[in-house]
Amino acid sequence: MRDVGAGRLIAAMAGVAASLVGAIGVAHAAGEWVNEVKAIPRPAEPAGIALPITATQPNPAHEAWAQQTFDQRMAYNVVEPMLIPVAGPRSPAVDGPAVILVPGGGFLYLAMDNEGYDVAQRLNGLGVRVFILKYRTAPAPDSFEGFHRLLADRFQKGAPLEGGSDPLTFAVADAQAAVRLVRAHAKDWRVDPKRVGLLGFSAGAAASLATVQANLADARPDFVGLIYGPTTGSPPPNPPPLFSVIAADDRFFNKQDLDLITGWRASGSPVEFHLYSAGGHGFASHPTGATSDAWFDQLALWLRAQGITGR
């Protein structure tokens, strides 16, 4: 990232990224789920659009996929950032809002189903133009065995990622490139360039927040959703409307305070915040029977109330 202000942002947000990844290892001390992860062939995906690389991340490995369960696939060693349009059932008749989904995965992998394709299908029902951001992940060994060892080290033992570069840097650079690309093609894609938002999950929420905080005019989203993401930090001047949800028993962020929400409210910008009594972490497309199951319906109501959808 060439912008000096963005560079300061990355330094400030490094602690958020580190605490997220570190918390994963502590929270999953037993790490049973890692034992269920299996290698799968790289699947066919909808055609994506390559994003320009504005921050170089050396990674000689090749993109590969694994799955925790049949409906929870993960992409790792993502070295070529892509923006994947997810078409809805009908062609848009008017220019509408766009939502760029930013999946989580501790910056080590991307939860492509739970926080990507499954959410995209629900958003398509709202008349939203949906895109999935495949941002670059932290380098991992170029084999499933090596990746699986790294998963075990991170999620069972809390070992630090190797290499030393902050993966948040590259996630933010890719998110900024995605916002710019959608606005640049707004006419072709029937998108209202003034209604382009980010909806991030977990590590993707940290990246979405950092993108807002960078406050670059050409890459600043018009609205942002943080789904089980950070609740601490400071908003930029005149922040965009915010939708944020988290469960009280979230295993990564439940020790954080709510100063981000307080600061957003103090700015005078619209805020909707839901602190669910239970739901854990990762409930995007997997109901748990807790009140967090209502998050998407409440997001849909919020989008309409803000005038983002329903025009």
mmCIF file of C-alpha atoms in Angstrom, residues 25-233:
data_model
loop_
_atom_site.group_PDB
_atom_site.id
_atom_site.type_symbol
_atom_site.label_atom_id
_atom_site.label_comp_id
_atom_site.label_asym_id
_atom_site.label_seq_id
_atom_site.Cartn_x
_atom_site.Cartn_y
_atom_site.Cartn_z
ATOM 1 C CA GLY A 25 -5.100 -21.027 18.810
ATOM 2 C CA VAL A 26 -6.050 -20.483 22.446
ATOM 3 C CA ALA A 27 -9.767 -21.001 21.936
ATOM 4 C CA HIS A 28 -9.254 -24.265 20.117
ATOM 5 C CA ALA A 29 -6.780 -25.758 22.603
ATOM 6 C CA ALA A 30 -8.275 -29.177 21.878
ATOM 7 C CA GLY A 31 -8.562 -28.345 18.158
ATOM 8 C CA GLU A 32 -10.770 -31.300 17.332
ATOM 9 C CA TRP A 33 -12.110 -29.657 14.179
ATOM 10 C CA VAL A 34 -8.617 -29.558 12.659
ATOM 11 C CA ASN A 35 -8.542 -33.359 12.710
ATOM 12 C CA GLU A 36 -11.584 -33.424 10.416
ATOM 13 C CA VAL A 37 -10.056 -31.240 7.699
ATOM 14 C CA LYS A 38 -9.489 -33.127 4.451
ATOM 15 C CA ALA A 39 -7.875 -32.202 1.155
ATOM 16 C CA ILE A 40 -10.179 -31.736 -1.843
ATOM 17 C CA PRO A 41 -9.473 -30.902 -5.489
ATOM 18 C CA ARG A 42 -9.644 -27.250 -6.363
ATOM 19 C CA PRO A 43 -13.270 -26.791 -7.435
ATOM 20 C CA ALA A 44 -14.640 -25.006 -10.454
ATOM 21 C CA GLU A 45 -15.791 -21.533 -9.436
ATOM 22 C CA PRO A 46 -17.672 -18.773 -11.207
ATOM 23 C CA ALA A 47 -15.352 -16.729 -13.387
ATOM 24 C CA GLY A 48 -13.523 -14.140 -11.327
ATOM 25 C CA ILE A 49 -11.857 -10.862 -12.174
ATOM 26 C CA ALA A 50 -8.195 -10.468 -11.273
ATOM 27 C CA LEU A 51 -7.501 -7.573 -8.926
ATOM 28 C CA PRO A 52 -4.454 -5.320 -9.312
ATOM 29 C CA ILE A 53 -1.788 -5.993 -6.709
ATOM 30 C CA THR A 54 -0.833 -2.844 -4.809
ATOM 31 C CA ALA A 55 1.175 -4.519 -2.023
ATOM 32 C CA THR A 56 3.537 -7.341 -2.925
ATOM 33 C CA GLN A 57 3.382 -10.543 -0.882
ATOM 34 C CA PRO A 58 5.979 -13.182 -1.801
ATOM 35 C CA ASN A 59 4.382 -16.641 -1.766
ATOM 36 C CA PRO A 60 5.729 -19.371 -4.064
ATOM 37 C CA ALA A 61 2.924 -21.793 -3.144
ATOM 38 C CA HIS A 62 -0.154 -22.586 -5.228
ATOM 39 C CA GLU A 63 -3.788 -22.092 -4.285
ATOM 40 C CA ALA A 64 -5.349 -25.256 -2.878
ATOM 41 C CA TRP A 65 -8.571 -26.247 -1.143
ATOM 42 C CA ALA A 66 -9.624 -28.334 1.824
ATOM 43 C CA GLN A 67 -12.867 -28.881 3.679
ATOM 44 C CA GLN A 68 -13.880 -29.180 7.287
ATOM 45 C CA THR A 69 -17.267 -30.628 6.338
ATOM 46 C CA PHE A 70 -18.925 -31.088 2.954
ATOM 47 C CA ASP A 71 -20.506 -27.644 3.230
ATOM 48 C CA GLN A 72 -17.494 -25.809 4.678
ATOM 49 C CA ARG A 73 -14.752 -25.552 2.098
ATOM 50 C CA MET A 74 -11.629 -23.488 2.627
ATOM 51 C CA ALA A 75 -9.223 -21.969 0.116
ATOM 52 C CA TYR A 76 -5.630 -21.480 1.221
ATOM 53 C CA ASN A 77 -2.443 -20.157 -0.320
ATOM 54 C CA VAL A 78 -4.543 -17.660 -2.252
ATOM 55 C CA VAL A 79 -1.835 -15.808 -4.161
ATOM 56 C CA GLU A 80 -3.887 -14.134 -6.901
ATOM 57 C CA PRO A 81 -6.586 -11.846 -5.494
ATOM 58 C CA MET A 82 -9.871 -12.152 -7.344
ATOM 59 C CA LEU A 83 -13.322 -10.616 -7.271
ATOM 60 C CA ILE A 84 -15.999 -13.228 -7.978
ATOM 61 C CA PRO A 85 -19.436 -11.999 -9.116
ATOM 62 C CA VAL A 86 -22.250 -14.237 -7.866
ATOM 63 C CA ALA A 87 -25.200 -13.832 -10.204
ATOM 64 C CA GLY A 88 -28.742 -13.729 -8.877
ATOM 65 C CA PRO A 89 -31.794 -15.461 -10.336
ATOM 66 C CA ARG A 90 -32.771 -12.410 -12.428
ATOM 67 C CA SER A 91 -30.870 -9.795 -14.384
ATOM 68 C CA PRO A 92 -31.063 -6.412 -12.642
ATOM 69 C CA ALA A 93 -33.504 -3.963 -14.179
ATOM 70 C CA VAL A 94 -32.066 -0.912 -12.441
ATOM 71 C CA ASP A 95 -28.750 0.068 -10.926
ATOM 72 C CA GLY A 96 -28.673 -1.400 -7.433
ATOM 73 C CA PRO A 97 -26.439 -1.733 -4.402
ATOM 74 C CA ALA A 98 -23.375 -3.947 -4.384
ATOM 75 C CA VAL A 99 -22.077 -5.974 -1.459
ATOM 76 C CA ILE A 100 -18.534 -7.324 -1.445
ATOM 77 C CA LEU A 101 -18.292 -10.332 0.866
ATOM 78 C CA VAL A 102 -15.004 -10.682 2.748
ATOM 79 C CA PRO A 103 -14.760 -14.200 4.247
ATOM 80 C CA GLY A 104 -12.816 -15.028 7.378
ATOM 81 C CA GLY A 105 -10.372 -17.789 8.246
ATOM 82 C CA GLY A 106 -7.789 -16.196 10.515
ATOM 83 C CA PHE A 107 -5.971 -14.866 7.406
ATOM 84 C CA LEU A 108 -4.728 -18.437 6.899
ATOM 85 C CA TYR A 109 -7.606 -19.601 4.702
ATOM 86 C CA LEU A 110 -10.925 -18.309 3.357
ATOM 87 C CA ALA A 111 -14.250 -19.810 4.479
ATOM 88 C CA MET A 112 -15.651 -19.825 0.960
ATOM 89 C CA ASP A 113 -19.016 -21.476 1.689
ATOM 90 C CA ASN A 114 -20.070 -20.434 5.179
ATOM 91 C CA GLU A 115 -19.053 -16.800 4.677
ATOM 92 C CA GLY A 116 -19.037 -16.645 0.897
ATOM 93 C CA TYR A 117 -21.282 -18.531 -1.487
ATOM 94 C CA ASP A 118 -23.991 -19.388 1.059
ATOM 95 C CA VAL A 119 -24.365 -15.778 2.187
ATOM 96 C CA ALA A 120 -24.237 -14.606 -1.430
ATOM 97 C CA GLN A 121 -27.311 -16.652 -2.311
ATOM 98 C CA ARG A 122 -29.274 -15.047 0.515
ATOM 99 C CA LEU A 123 -28.180 -11.564 -0.497
ATOM 100 C CA ASN A 124 -29.199 -12.217 -4.086
ATOM 101 C CA GLY A 125 -32.748 -12.579 -2.829
ATOM 102 C CA LEU A 126 -32.597 -8.933 -1.702
ATOM 103 C CA GLY A 127 -31.787 -7.634 -5.161
ATOM 104 C CA VAL A 128 -28.179 -6.924 -4.264
ATOM 105 C CA ARG A 129 -25.266 -7.330 -6.683
ATOM 106 C CA VAL A 130 -22.977 -9.702 -4.811
ATOM 107 C CA PHE A 131 -19.249 -10.224 -5.132
ATOM 108 C CA ILE A 132 -16.917 -12.476 -3.119
ATOM 109 C CA LEU A 133 -13.449 -11.151 -2.419
ATOM 110 C CA LYS A 134 -10.762 -13.829 -2.604
ATOM 111 C CA TYR A 135 -8.028 -11.889 -0.894
ATOM 112 C CA ARG A 136 -4.503 -13.160 -0.415
ATOM 113 C CA THR A 137 -3.952 -15.390 2.581
ATOM 114 C CA ALA A 138 -0.844 -15.889 4.684
ATOM 115 C CA PRO A 139 1.712 -18.169 3.013
ATOM 116 C CA ALA A 140 1.400 -21.842 3.951
ATOM 117 C CA PRO A 141 3.395 -24.913 2.889
ATOM 118 C CA ASP A 142 2.746 -25.968 -0.703
ATOM 119 C CA SER A 143 1.206 -29.290 0.289
ATOM 120 C CA PHE A 144 -1.903 -30.357 2.158
ATOM 121 C CA GLU A 145 0.223 -32.142 4.753
ATOM 122 C CA GLY A 146 2.155 -28.947 5.403
ATOM 123 C CA PHE A 147 -1.011 -26.846 5.504
ATOM 124 C CA HIS A 148 -2.628 -29.316 7.905
ATOM 125 C CA ARG A 149 0.412 -29.150 10.201
ATOM 126 C CA LEU A 150 0.184 -25.373 10.123
ATOM 127 C CA LEU A 151 -3.532 -25.533 10.986
ATOM 128 C CA ALA A 152 -2.753 -27.786 13.934
ATOM 129 C CA ASP A 153 0.064 -25.527 15.105
ATOM 130 C CA ARG A 154 -2.102 -22.426 14.862
ATOM 131 C CA PHE A 155 -5.467 -23.721 16.053
ATOM 132 C CA GLN A 156 -4.312 -26.274 18.593
ATOM 133 C CA LYS A 157 -1.077 -24.791 19.931
ATOM 134 C CA GLY A 158 -1.427 -21.080 19.183
ATOM 135 C CA ALA A 159 1.892 -20.982 17.340
ATOM 136 C CA PRO A 160 2.660 -17.743 15.462
ATOM 137 C CA LEU A 161 2.478 -17.565 11.699
ATOM 138 C CA GLU A 162 5.831 -17.796 9.982
ATOM 139 C CA GLY A 163 7.289 -15.092 7.780
ATOM 140 C CA GLY A 164 6.801 -11.924 9.817
ATOM 141 C CA SER A 165 4.673 -9.916 7.357
ATOM 142 C CA ASP A 166 1.236 -8.864 8.566
ATOM 143 C CA PRO A 167 -1.459 -10.606 6.483
ATOM 144 C CA LEU A 168 -3.884 -7.776 7.226
ATOM 145 C CA THR A 169 -1.799 -5.539 4.955
ATOM 146 C CA PHE A 170 -2.613 -7.622 1.897
ATOM 147 C CA ALA A 171 -6.243 -8.257 2.804
ATOM 148 C CA VAL A 172 -6.814 -4.498 3.063
ATOM 149 C CA ALA A 173 -4.990 -3.792 -0.204
ATOM 150 C CA ASP A 174 -7.186 -6.368 -1.953
ATOM 151 C CA ALA A 175 -10.383 -5.017 -0.381
ATOM 152 C CA GLN A 176 -9.488 -1.524 -1.558
ATOM 153 C CA ALA A 177 -8.830 -2.836 -5.067
ATOM 154 C CA ALA A 178 -12.215 -4.594 -5.025
ATOM 155 C CA VAL A 179 -14.127 -1.431 -4.084
ATOM 156 C CA ARG A 180 -12.327 0.497 -6.818
ATOM 157 C CA LEU A 181 -13.070 -2.188 -9.404
ATOM 158 C CA VAL A 182 -16.789 -2.352 -8.630
ATOM 159 C CA ARG A 183 -17.107 1.419 -8.879
ATOM 160 C CA ALA A 184 -15.088 1.492 -12.103
ATOM 161 C CA HIS A 185 -17.486 -1.035 -13.691
ATOM 162 C CA ALA A 186 -20.647 0.267 -12.057
ATOM 163 C CA LYS A 187 -22.334 1.069 -15.365
ATOM 164 C CA ASP A 188 -21.501 -2.317 -16.918
ATOM 165 C CA TRP A 189 -22.566 -4.261 -13.828
ATOM 166 C CA ARG A 190 -25.733 -2.236 -13.121
ATOM 167 C CA VAL A 191 -24.364 -1.033 -9.789
ATOM 168 C CA ASP A 192 -25.080 2.274 -8.103
ATOM 169 C CA PRO A 193 -21.518 3.546 -7.431
ATOM 170 C CA LYS A 194 -22.777 5.340 -4.321
ATOM 171 C CA ARG A 195 -24.072 2.114 -2.754
ATOM 172 C CA VAL A 196 -21.014 -0.149 -2.651
ATOM 173 C CA GLY A 197 -20.470 -1.873 0.698
ATOM 174 C CA LEU A 198 -18.275 -4.423 2.452
ATOM 175 C CA LEU A 199 -19.667 -7.285 4.537
ATOM 176 C CA GLY A 200 -16.853 -8.971 6.427
ATOM 177 C CA PHE A 201 -16.741 -11.993 8.720
ATOM 178 C CA SER A 202 -14.186 -12.583 11.494
ATOM 179 C CA ALA A 203 -10.768 -11.871 9.934
ATOM 180 C CA GLY A 204 -12.681 -10.499 6.945
ATOM 181 C CA ALA A 205 -14.457 -8.122 9.328
ATOM 182 C CA ALA A 206 -11.068 -6.949 10.623
ATOM 183 C CA ALA A 207 -9.989 -6.327 7.026
ATOM 184 C CA SER A 208 -13.260 -4.506 6.248
ATOM 185 C CA LEU A 209 -12.885 -2.290 9.311
ATOM 186 C CA ALA A 210 -9.284 -1.495 8.407
ATOM 187 C CA THR A 211 -10.393 -0.584 4.888
ATOM 188 C CA VAL A 212 -12.907 1.892 6.319
ATOM 189 C CA GLN A 213 -10.304 3.285 8.716
ATOM 190 C CA ALA A 214 -7.853 3.843 5.866
ATOM 191 C CA ASN A 215 -10.425 6.385 4.641
ATOM 192 C CA LEU A 216 -9.141 6.552 1.059
ATOM 193 C CA ALA A 217 -11.785 8.384 -0.960
ATOM 194 C CA ASP A 218 -11.705 6.053 -3.978
ATOM 195 C CA ALA A 219 -11.719 2.857 -1.891
ATOM 196 C CA ARG A 220 -13.967 3.804 1.010
ATOM 197 C CA PRO A 221 -17.148 1.697 1.148
ATOM 198 C CA ASP A 222 -20.513 3.448 1.374
ATOM 199 C CA PHE A 223 -21.633 1.087 4.153
ATOM 200 C CA VAL A 224 -20.000 -1.708 6.116
ATOM 201 C CA GLY A 225 -21.076 -4.828 7.974
ATOM 202 C CA LEU A 226 -18.895 -6.468 10.633
ATOM 203 C CA ILE A 227 -20.110 -9.985 11.426
ATOM 204 C CA TYR A 228 -18.456 -11.436 14.553
ATOM 205 C CA GLY A 229 -15.543 -9.071 14.094
ATOM 206 C CA PRO A 230 -13.714 -6.427 16.130
ATOM 207 C CA THR A 231 -15.703 -4.157 18.428
ATOM 208 C CA THR A 232 -12.755 -2.079 19.560
ATOM 209 C CA GLY A 233 -10.874 0.693 17.786
#
